[in-house]
XYZ file of C-alpha atoms in Angstrom:
539
model
C -58.707 44.638 47.777
C -57.261 42.325 50.506
C -53.943 43.060 51.884
C -52.593 39.779 50.665
C -53.577 40.556 47.067
C -52.351 44.170 47.287
C -49.470 44.802 44.819
C -46.103 44.648 46.445
C -45.181 48.191 45.285
C -48.186 49.572 47.234
C -47.368 47.416 50.288
C -43.691 48.630 50.244
C -44.717 52.282 49.793
C -47.186 52.152 52.610
C -44.701 50.427 54.831
C -41.849 52.594 53.982
C -43.879 55.776 54.385
C -45.122 54.441 57.807
C -41.607 53.924 58.897
C -40.666 57.431 57.789
C -43.765 58.887 59.579
C -42.881 57.009 62.858
C -39.211 58.194 62.579
C -40.370 61.764 62.048
C -42.641 61.418 65.190
C -39.900 60.027 67.324
C -37.549 62.664 66.140
C -40.086 65.407 66.685
C -40.619 64.218 70.198
C -36.955 64.278 70.895
C -36.628 67.743 69.185
C -39.465 69.127 71.256
C -38.043 67.736 74.465
C -34.675 69.267 73.720
C -36.475 72.607 72.837
C -38.292 72.562 76.172
C -35.108 71.731 78.141
C -33.300 74.582 76.209
C -36.170 76.904 77.032
C -35.874 76.109 80.666
C -32.194 76.911 80.803
C -32.706 80.107 78.888
C -35.572 81.192 81.319
C -33.451 80.241 84.319
C -30.434 82.328 83.204
C -32.784 85.206 82.257
C -34.258 84.992 85.810
C -30.837 84.984 87.508
C -29.624 87.997 85.426
C -32.905 89.862 86.236
C -32.568 88.950 89.945
C -28.919 90.136 90.187
C -29.915 93.495 88.623
C -32.734 94.015 91.185
C -30.602 92.866 94.086
C -28.051 95.539 93.444
C -30.476 98.368 93.362
C -29.696 100.870 96.219
C -33.427 101.629 96.594
C -34.037 97.950 97.130
C -31.500 97.792 99.836
C -32.768 100.801 101.463
C -36.321 99.784 101.414
C -35.698 96.412 102.908
C -34.562 98.027 106.088
C -37.865 100.065 106.408
C -40.960 98.744 108.039
C -43.253 99.412 105.015
C -40.507 99.560 102.445
C -42.637 97.761 99.867
C -44.309 101.081 99.110
C -40.931 102.218 97.708
C -39.669 99.006 96.327
C -42.711 97.508 94.569
C -43.084 100.267 91.964
C -39.454 100.132 90.964
C -39.509 96.304 90.728
C -42.673 96.170 88.650
C -41.096 98.593 86.043
C -38.044 96.256 85.733
C -40.264 93.215 85.505
C -42.159 94.786 82.699
C -38.822 95.904 80.948
C -37.381 92.284 81.233
C -40.577 90.503 80.352
C -40.661 88.563 83.554
C -43.982 87.018 84.663
C -43.553 87.865 88.261
C -40.814 89.308 90.723
C -41.036 88.752 94.487
C -38.740 90.455 97.015
C -38.594 88.926 100.515
C -36.740 90.242 103.595
C -35.052 87.855 106.101
C -38.413 87.321 107.799
C -39.983 86.185 104.423
C -42.159 89.219 104.232
C -43.076 90.207 100.763
C -41.642 93.635 99.782
C -42.634 93.213 96.124
C -45.395 91.125 94.396
C -47.563 91.350 91.142
C -50.590 91.201 93.368
C -50.611 94.244 95.565
C -52.884 92.647 98.306
C -50.042 90.172 99.024
C -47.471 93.003 99.886
C -46.443 92.697 103.539
C -47.668 89.286 103.784
C -45.616 86.183 104.777
C -44.384 83.843 102.009
C -44.635 80.096 102.542
C -42.558 78.828 99.614
C -40.933 75.456 100.070
C -37.831 75.983 97.810
C -36.752 79.390 99.068
C -34.628 77.991 102.034
C -31.167 77.818 100.303
C -31.693 81.382 99.083
C -31.686 82.551 102.651
C -28.224 80.950 103.026
C -26.644 83.269 100.407
C -27.138 80.850 97.468
C -28.182 81.799 93.943
C -29.940 79.044 91.980
C -33.030 78.189 89.855
C -35.785 75.849 90.369
C -39.069 74.705 88.538
C -42.325 74.834 90.280
C -46.026 74.609 89.353
C -48.320 77.379 90.598
C -51.683 78.803 89.901
C -50.414 80.502 86.666
C -48.671 77.346 85.395
C -45.087 75.833 85.487
C -42.477 78.498 86.118
C -38.755 78.560 86.136
C -37.706 80.679 89.114
C -34.359 82.324 89.841
C -33.330 82.960 93.529
C -30.671 85.741 94.204
C -29.701 86.856 97.712
C -29.618 90.668 98.537
C -26.597 91.760 100.369
C -25.979 95.162 102.053
C -22.777 97.197 101.893
C -21.353 95.192 104.779
C -21.919 91.910 102.794
C -24.685 90.838 105.144
C -27.769 89.238 103.524
C -30.851 91.320 104.130
C -33.324 89.678 101.679
C -34.030 87.580 98.627
C -35.140 88.381 95.171
C -37.284 85.716 93.402
C -37.779 86.073 89.621
C -40.315 83.866 87.877
C -40.737 83.083 84.253
C -43.565 80.826 83.049
C -42.768 77.964 80.689
C -44.664 77.948 77.415
C -47.179 75.154 77.011
C -46.704 72.379 74.292
C -49.274 74.078 72.035
C -47.385 77.345 72.341
C -44.109 75.578 71.486
C -45.570 73.900 68.471
C -47.172 77.162 67.182
C -43.871 78.819 67.663
C -42.211 76.222 65.500
C -45.069 76.027 62.949
C -42.967 76.991 59.992
C -40.135 74.533 60.793
C -42.593 71.704 61.518
C -44.468 72.310 58.152
C -41.045 72.479 56.235
C -39.929 69.162 57.860
C -43.210 67.373 57.176
C -43.139 68.621 53.529
C -39.534 67.402 52.965
C -39.939 64.122 54.859
C -43.174 63.412 53.098
C -41.673 64.231 49.619
C -38.439 62.207 50.154
C -40.336 59.400 51.964
C -42.863 58.867 49.224
C -40.248 59.031 46.427
C -37.737 56.932 48.309
C -40.472 54.206 49.012
C -41.547 54.241 45.350
C -37.917 53.857 44.236
C -37.409 50.966 46.778
C -40.529 49.365 45.782
C -39.576 49.410 42.048
C -36.062 48.006 42.894
C -37.625 45.112 44.807
C -40.082 44.536 42.072
C -37.272 44.200 39.515
C -35.335 41.908 41.865
C -38.278 39.606 42.183
C -38.925 39.488 38.385
C -42.015 41.556 38.742
C -43.670 38.795 40.814
C -46.066 39.520 43.720
C -45.268 37.930 47.132
C -48.077 35.320 46.769
C -46.627 34.470 43.297
C -43.212 34.181 44.782
C -44.505 31.702 47.469
C -46.406 29.672 44.888
C -43.383 29.544 42.608
C -41.190 28.241 45.599
C -43.783 25.552 46.611
C -44.066 24.445 42.946
C -40.271 24.359 42.400
C -39.820 22.447 45.599
C -42.435 19.851 44.657
C -40.898 19.604 41.132
C -37.457 19.000 42.570
C -38.659 16.306 44.913
C -40.588 14.462 42.219
C -37.701 14.358 39.780
C -36.004 11.005 39.315
C -32.751 12.718 39.151
C -30.566 13.934 42.020
C -30.280 17.698 42.279
C -27.847 19.674 44.364
C -27.446 23.488 44.138
C -24.957 25.745 45.829
C -24.651 29.531 46.155
C -21.584 31.660 45.200
C -19.968 30.930 48.657
C -20.083 27.014 48.012
C -22.989 26.478 50.565
C -25.772 24.006 49.722
C -29.099 25.676 48.973
C -31.050 22.641 47.517
C -30.658 18.963 47.849
C -33.769 16.846 46.831
C -34.653 13.584 48.392
C -33.424 11.503 45.235
C -29.941 13.006 45.731
C -29.979 11.967 49.316
C -31.036 8.499 48.612
C -28.381 8.157 45.809
C -25.652 9.446 48.068
C -26.937 7.827 51.264
C -27.198 11.073 53.126
C -29.726 11.827 55.848
C -30.942 15.101 57.319
C -31.065 18.704 56.223
C -27.682 19.536 54.694
C -28.546 23.133 53.650
C -26.096 25.916 54.623
C -23.351 23.294 54.689
C -20.281 23.681 52.463
C -20.543 21.263 49.491
C -16.971 20.044 50.065
C -17.933 18.725 53.530
C -20.982 16.908 52.378
C -20.081 15.707 48.731
C -16.211 16.213 48.451
C -16.077 14.709 44.779
C -18.821 16.625 43.041
C -16.433 19.448 41.820
C -19.088 22.108 41.818
C -16.522 24.715 42.987
C -14.638 24.322 39.474
C -17.906 25.313 37.730
C -18.210 28.434 40.022
C -14.517 29.456 39.137
C -14.681 28.669 35.494
C -18.278 29.691 34.782
C -18.412 26.755 32.305
C -20.906 23.885 32.418
C -19.673 20.236 32.274
C -22.264 17.866 30.566
C -22.785 14.030 30.831
C -19.611 13.292 32.886
C -19.241 10.104 34.936
C -18.332 10.796 38.567
C -18.030 8.707 41.668
C -19.697 10.493 44.469
C -18.953 8.671 47.722
C -19.923 5.129 47.118
C -22.249 5.953 44.181
C -21.309 6.012 40.503
C -23.294 8.609 38.674
C -23.555 10.411 35.321
C -23.605 14.071 36.078
C -24.248 17.463 34.437
C -22.856 20.668 36.235
C -23.897 24.079 35.119
C -23.378 27.573 36.623
C -26.423 29.606 37.847
C -26.424 33.069 36.277
C -28.491 36.194 36.894
C -27.867 39.106 34.645
C -24.576 37.654 33.451
C -23.300 37.128 37.043
C -22.645 33.651 38.329
C -24.536 33.412 41.704
C -24.220 29.659 42.200
C -24.116 26.250 40.545
C -26.266 23.097 40.241
C -25.504 19.403 39.570
C -27.987 17.023 38.169
C -27.056 13.469 38.288
C -28.560 9.963 37.675
C -27.766 6.750 39.214
C -25.254 5.043 36.796
C -27.586 1.966 36.491
C -30.094 3.872 34.586
C -27.406 5.663 32.556
C -25.658 2.343 31.771
C -28.941 1.038 30.552
C -29.111 4.031 28.177
C -25.482 3.574 27.181
C -26.078 -0.122 26.448
C -29.146 1.003 24.370
C -26.703 3.176 22.398
C -23.736 0.840 22.054
C -24.713 -2.756 21.851
C -27.367 -4.157 23.924
C -30.095 -2.837 21.454
C -28.151 -5.065 19.048
C -29.530 -8.135 20.791
C -32.954 -7.407 19.269
C -31.276 -6.783 15.868
C -29.529 -10.069 16.332
C -32.851 -11.977 16.298
C -33.664 -10.281 12.960
C -30.229 -11.195 11.562
C -30.431 -14.876 12.819
C -33.888 -15.012 11.241
C -32.714 -13.769 8.031
C -29.620 -16.119 8.162
C -31.739 -19.204 8.848
C -34.014 -18.302 5.964
C -31.008 -18.243 3.807
C -29.842 -21.440 5.001
C -33.276 -23.081 4.552
C -33.331 -21.885 1.034
C -29.925 -23.303 0.385
C -31.088 -26.635 1.913
C -34.222 -26.628 -0.137
C -32.273 -25.919 -3.357
C -29.917 -28.820 -2.673
C -32.820 -31.105 -2.044
C -34.430 -30.055 -5.329
C -31.191 -30.764 -7.166
C -31.114 -34.230 -5.676
C -28.036 -33.298 -3.517
C -29.341 -34.944 -0.380
C -25.922 -35.805 0.949
C -24.655 -32.235 0.497
C -27.783 -30.808 2.078
C -27.263 -33.067 5.061
C -23.611 -32.164 5.421
C -24.613 -28.426 5.174
C -26.999 -28.759 7.982
C -24.448 -30.603 10.186
C -21.682 -28.237 9.419
C -23.821 -25.039 10.059
C -25.246 -26.379 13.283
C -21.841 -27.577 14.587
C -20.177 -24.225 13.913
C -22.905 -22.057 15.560
C -23.120 -24.413 18.515
C -19.247 -24.515 18.867
C -19.122 -20.752 19.022
C -22.062 -20.575 21.544
C -20.548 -23.124 23.805
C -17.136 -21.468 23.650
C -18.579 -18.085 24.629
C -20.609 -19.378 27.487
C -17.664 -21.407 28.854
C -14.999 -18.782 28.628
C -16.857 -15.587 29.429
C -18.290 -14.550 32.799
C -21.792 -13.673 31.974
C -24.391 -14.067 29.240
C -24.489 -10.331 28.485
C -21.075 -10.413 26.867
C -21.780 -13.676 25.216
C -24.990 -12.418 23.763
C -23.403 -9.201 22.579
C -20.526 -11.016 20.788
C -23.048 -13.453 19.073
C -25.032 -10.606 17.921
C -21.868 -8.886 16.564
C -20.813 -12.045 14.670
C -24.225 -12.374 13.125
C -24.205 -8.628 12.291
C -20.817 -9.023 10.587
C -22.074 -11.842 8.396
C -24.999 -9.550 7.284
C -22.484 -6.799 6.413
C -20.001 -9.077 4.745
C -17.498 -8.726 7.565
C -15.946 -11.561 9.330
C -16.035 -11.137 13.171
C -13.465 -13.577 14.685
C -13.430 -14.112 18.437
C -9.975 -15.187 19.594
C -10.057 -18.852 20.694
C -7.963 -18.033 23.678
C -10.295 -15.305 24.907
C -11.476 -15.720 28.580
C -13.002 -13.548 31.346
C -13.958 -15.077 34.669
C -13.984 -12.039 36.972
C -13.998 -8.340 36.424
C -11.268 -5.882 37.185
C -11.764 -3.760 40.355
C -14.344 -0.913 40.012
C -15.850 -2.378 36.818
C -18.917 -4.569 36.066
C -20.615 -6.133 33.098
C -22.172 -2.899 31.941
C -18.649 -1.360 31.551
C -17.519 -4.267 29.381
C -20.687 -4.128 27.291
C -20.170 -0.489 26.666
C -16.439 -0.942 25.787
C -16.895 -4.002 23.385
C -20.114 -2.611 21.828
C -18.584 0.695 20.980
C -15.335 -0.584 19.732
C -16.966 -3.203 17.441
C -19.493 -0.799 16.118
C -16.767 1.713 15.320
C -14.903 -1.114 13.547
C -18.094 -1.831 11.425
C -18.215 1.767 10.571
C -14.538 1.674 9.390
C -15.615 -0.542 6.351
C -18.402 1.780 5.013
C -16.129 3.408 2.516
C -13.770 0.456 1.971
C -13.814 -1.771 -1.062
C -11.927 -4.860 -0.021
C -12.356 -8.588 -0.700
C -11.688 -9.729 2.746
C -13.167 -7.722 5.619
C -12.382 -8.981 9.172
C -12.563 -7.802 12.775
C -10.594 -9.670 15.540
C -11.882 -9.481 19.095
C -9.769 -10.749 21.914
C -10.342 -10.781 25.838
C -7.489 -12.011 27.960
C -7.095 -12.171 31.557
C -4.484 -13.255 34.155
C -3.929 -12.504 37.924
C -2.209 -9.210 37.160
C -4.192 -7.678 34.209
C -7.180 -7.877 31.933
C -7.035 -6.744 28.253
C -9.522 -6.126 25.536
C -8.329 -5.936 21.816
C -10.356 -5.073 18.879
C -8.544 -4.921 15.541
C -9.914 -4.374 11.968
C -8.590 -3.964 8.464
C -10.905 -1.027 7.764
C -10.200 2.545 6.551
C -8.042 3.538 9.697
C -7.695 6.844 11.474
C -5.363 9.713 10.393
C -2.830 10.886 12.819
C -4.603 14.298 13.176
C -7.810 12.633 14.268
C -6.307 10.114 16.666
C -5.766 12.762 19.399
C -9.519 13.766 19.288
C -11.303 10.414 19.046
C -12.000 10.127 22.826
C -13.239 13.696 23.079
C -16.948 14.163 23.729
C -18.877 15.146 20.511
C -16.175 13.979 18.255
C -17.333 11.743 15.432
C -16.382 10.638 12.007
C -19.915 9.351 11.227
C -21.377 12.701 10.298
C -25.017 13.147 11.294
C -25.317 9.463 12.127
C -22.818 9.836 14.991
C -23.326 11.058 18.500
C -19.746 11.580 19.457
C -20.479 9.928 22.829
C -19.368 6.237 22.258
C -15.577 6.594 22.641
C -16.015 9.244 25.184
C -17.889 6.847 27.397
C -15.145 4.218 26.784
C -12.429 6.634 27.832
C -14.313 7.469 31.053
C -14.538 3.810 31.975
C -10.908 3.272 31.400
C -10.117 6.202 33.679
C -12.474 4.788 36.242
C -10.807 1.435 36.137
C -7.376 2.882 36.293
C -6.647 1.328 32.914
C -4.687 2.328 29.748
C -5.608 2.666 26.055
C -3.338 2.105 23.250
C -4.474 2.998 19.584
C -2.468 1.868 16.649
C -3.985 2.931 13.256
C -2.738 3.598 9.714
C -4.837 5.394 7.161
C -6.180 2.926 4.605
C -4.811 -0.167 6.508
C -6.806 -0.491 9.696
C -6.921 0.101 13.404
C -6.080 -1.827 16.518
C -7.330 -0.693 19.971
C -5.996 -2.219 23.157
C -7.294 -1.524 26.570
C -5.566 -2.941 29.607
C -6.942 -2.859 33.259
C -5.015 -3.880 36.376
C -6.626 -6.828 38.258
C -5.367 -5.459 41.695
C -5.129 -1.881 42.817
C -2.713 -0.456 45.369
C -4.404 1.157 48.403
C -3.465 4.797 47.377
C -4.796 4.019 43.908
C -7.999 2.683 45.312
C -8.489 5.736 47.579
C -7.815 8.063 44.650
C -10.524 6.205 42.436
C -13.160 5.852 45.090
C -12.609 8.700 47.522
C -12.461 6.257 50.384
C-alpha cells in the first residue's frame, strides 16, 4: 500500500507515535545529561569530603615530614580509600613527591599533573580529567600543619560511570517510561486520528482533495454568482460569475464581506440563522435576485452563502410567470376571435345581409386598429403595448371587458425602473383581476387600466368589479407565498410587485371591498433626491 493511499487513521497514528518517540528521545537525552552532571557534582563533593578527612590525619602530617614517609602513609590512605569507595587517592608533598598512590611502584616518584597548581596555593577545588582508567572527577585538598603552613596536597579521584553504566543503572526507570509513553502515545494517536476522521466526514486526504477540486470546478461552472463567508464575516468563496456580475477583480478571500459587497446583508443571516429566499437586491451597480442561507455543521452556524442571478435572467423568468407568456396565448386568442368573426361574416352573407356583413368588417377592423394605434402612440415601448393587447383579447375570451384609459401615456420610465419592471407590475395586477371574477356571477365584468405620467410622478391603476379582498387578507397580499388561488397560485406575483415598488421608491394604495371589487394604485416619483438615490443604489 502506497503512503498516499494509506488510511488517514494509520498515517496520523504513525506520525503521532513518531512525534512521541522523538519527544521521549530528546527528553531522555536531557535527563541523561542532567544525571551525568548531577553525578559529577556528587562525586566532586565526595572527593572533597574524603580529601579533607585524610588531610586532617595526624599520621599523614607526621609522615609528610619524613624522607620515606610513604611507607607509613600509604597503608592508612589505602584503607580509607577502600572504606570511602574512592578509585584512587594520591598524597603529594610540597615537592610533588608521591607519598600515597594505588600503584606502589609510583610511591616516591614525582607527579607531573597539570591541574595541581592551585592546590599548592592552599586552594580546595575539583576538576575533571581523563586518564588511563577513564574520566575522573578529582578533589584537591591542601594539607596544613599545626602552624597552619601547607605541607602537602591530597588528591582524591572518582571515576565517572560510562553512558552504558548510567543506562543500566536506570534500566527500570527507562523501561517504565517507555511503557507508559508507548501506551499513552498509541492510545492518544488513535483517539486523535478518530477525531480527525470524524471532522473530515470519514474521508481520506486524497478524497478531500478530490472533493475540493470538484467543488471549485462546480462553483466556477455555475451560471449563478456564489459568495460564501465564515462565522467571522470573511469571504471564503467567490466564483468568477459573482465577480463578473459585481464588477470585482482579484482575489477577495479573507476580506470582510462588508468591505467588498456592503449591500449583500449576509451578516443578518449569520445573526438570525434564518435563510432569505428569492429577494431582489441591488449589489453595487447590479440588480440581482438573491437567496441567502446559513451554513450549518451539527446544528452550529459556521457561515453563510448567497446565490444570486443577474436580474435580466430573473426578469425573463418573472415575465414568463406574469404576462409575457401571455403574448403567445394572445395569438391563440386572436386566432379564435378571428374565426368567430369569419363565422359571423359568413352567416350574414348566407342570410343575404351583405351590407351588415360589410359594416361588421369595417367596425371590427377600425376598433382593433384604433386600440393598436393608441397603445403604440402613447406607450414607450412595444412590450407594454403587446402585453395590454393580449390582456384585452384574453378578457374578451373570458367575458371580461378590459378597458385601457384613453388618457393613458408613458414616455419614459421612472428612475431605477425599466420596461421589465412595468411588465411585471401590469401583468400581475391584471392577471389577479382576472382571477377575481372566477367565483363571481355578474352580467357586466370589467377591468379598467390606467397609466398616467407627468414631470413629478408616474402612476399605474388597475381597478376591477370582481369579488374583492377581505380586510383580513389585505395586510398579507404582498407577502411571499401568500395566494388566494389555492394550488394554482405561486404566491410570488404581488411579492415581486411590492419589491419593484420598494426599489423605485414608490407607494402602493389598495382599496377593496368584499363582493364589490378592488382598486390598486401604484405611484412612482419621476425625480429622486440625492439622499434617496444613494439610499436606493448604495452610491
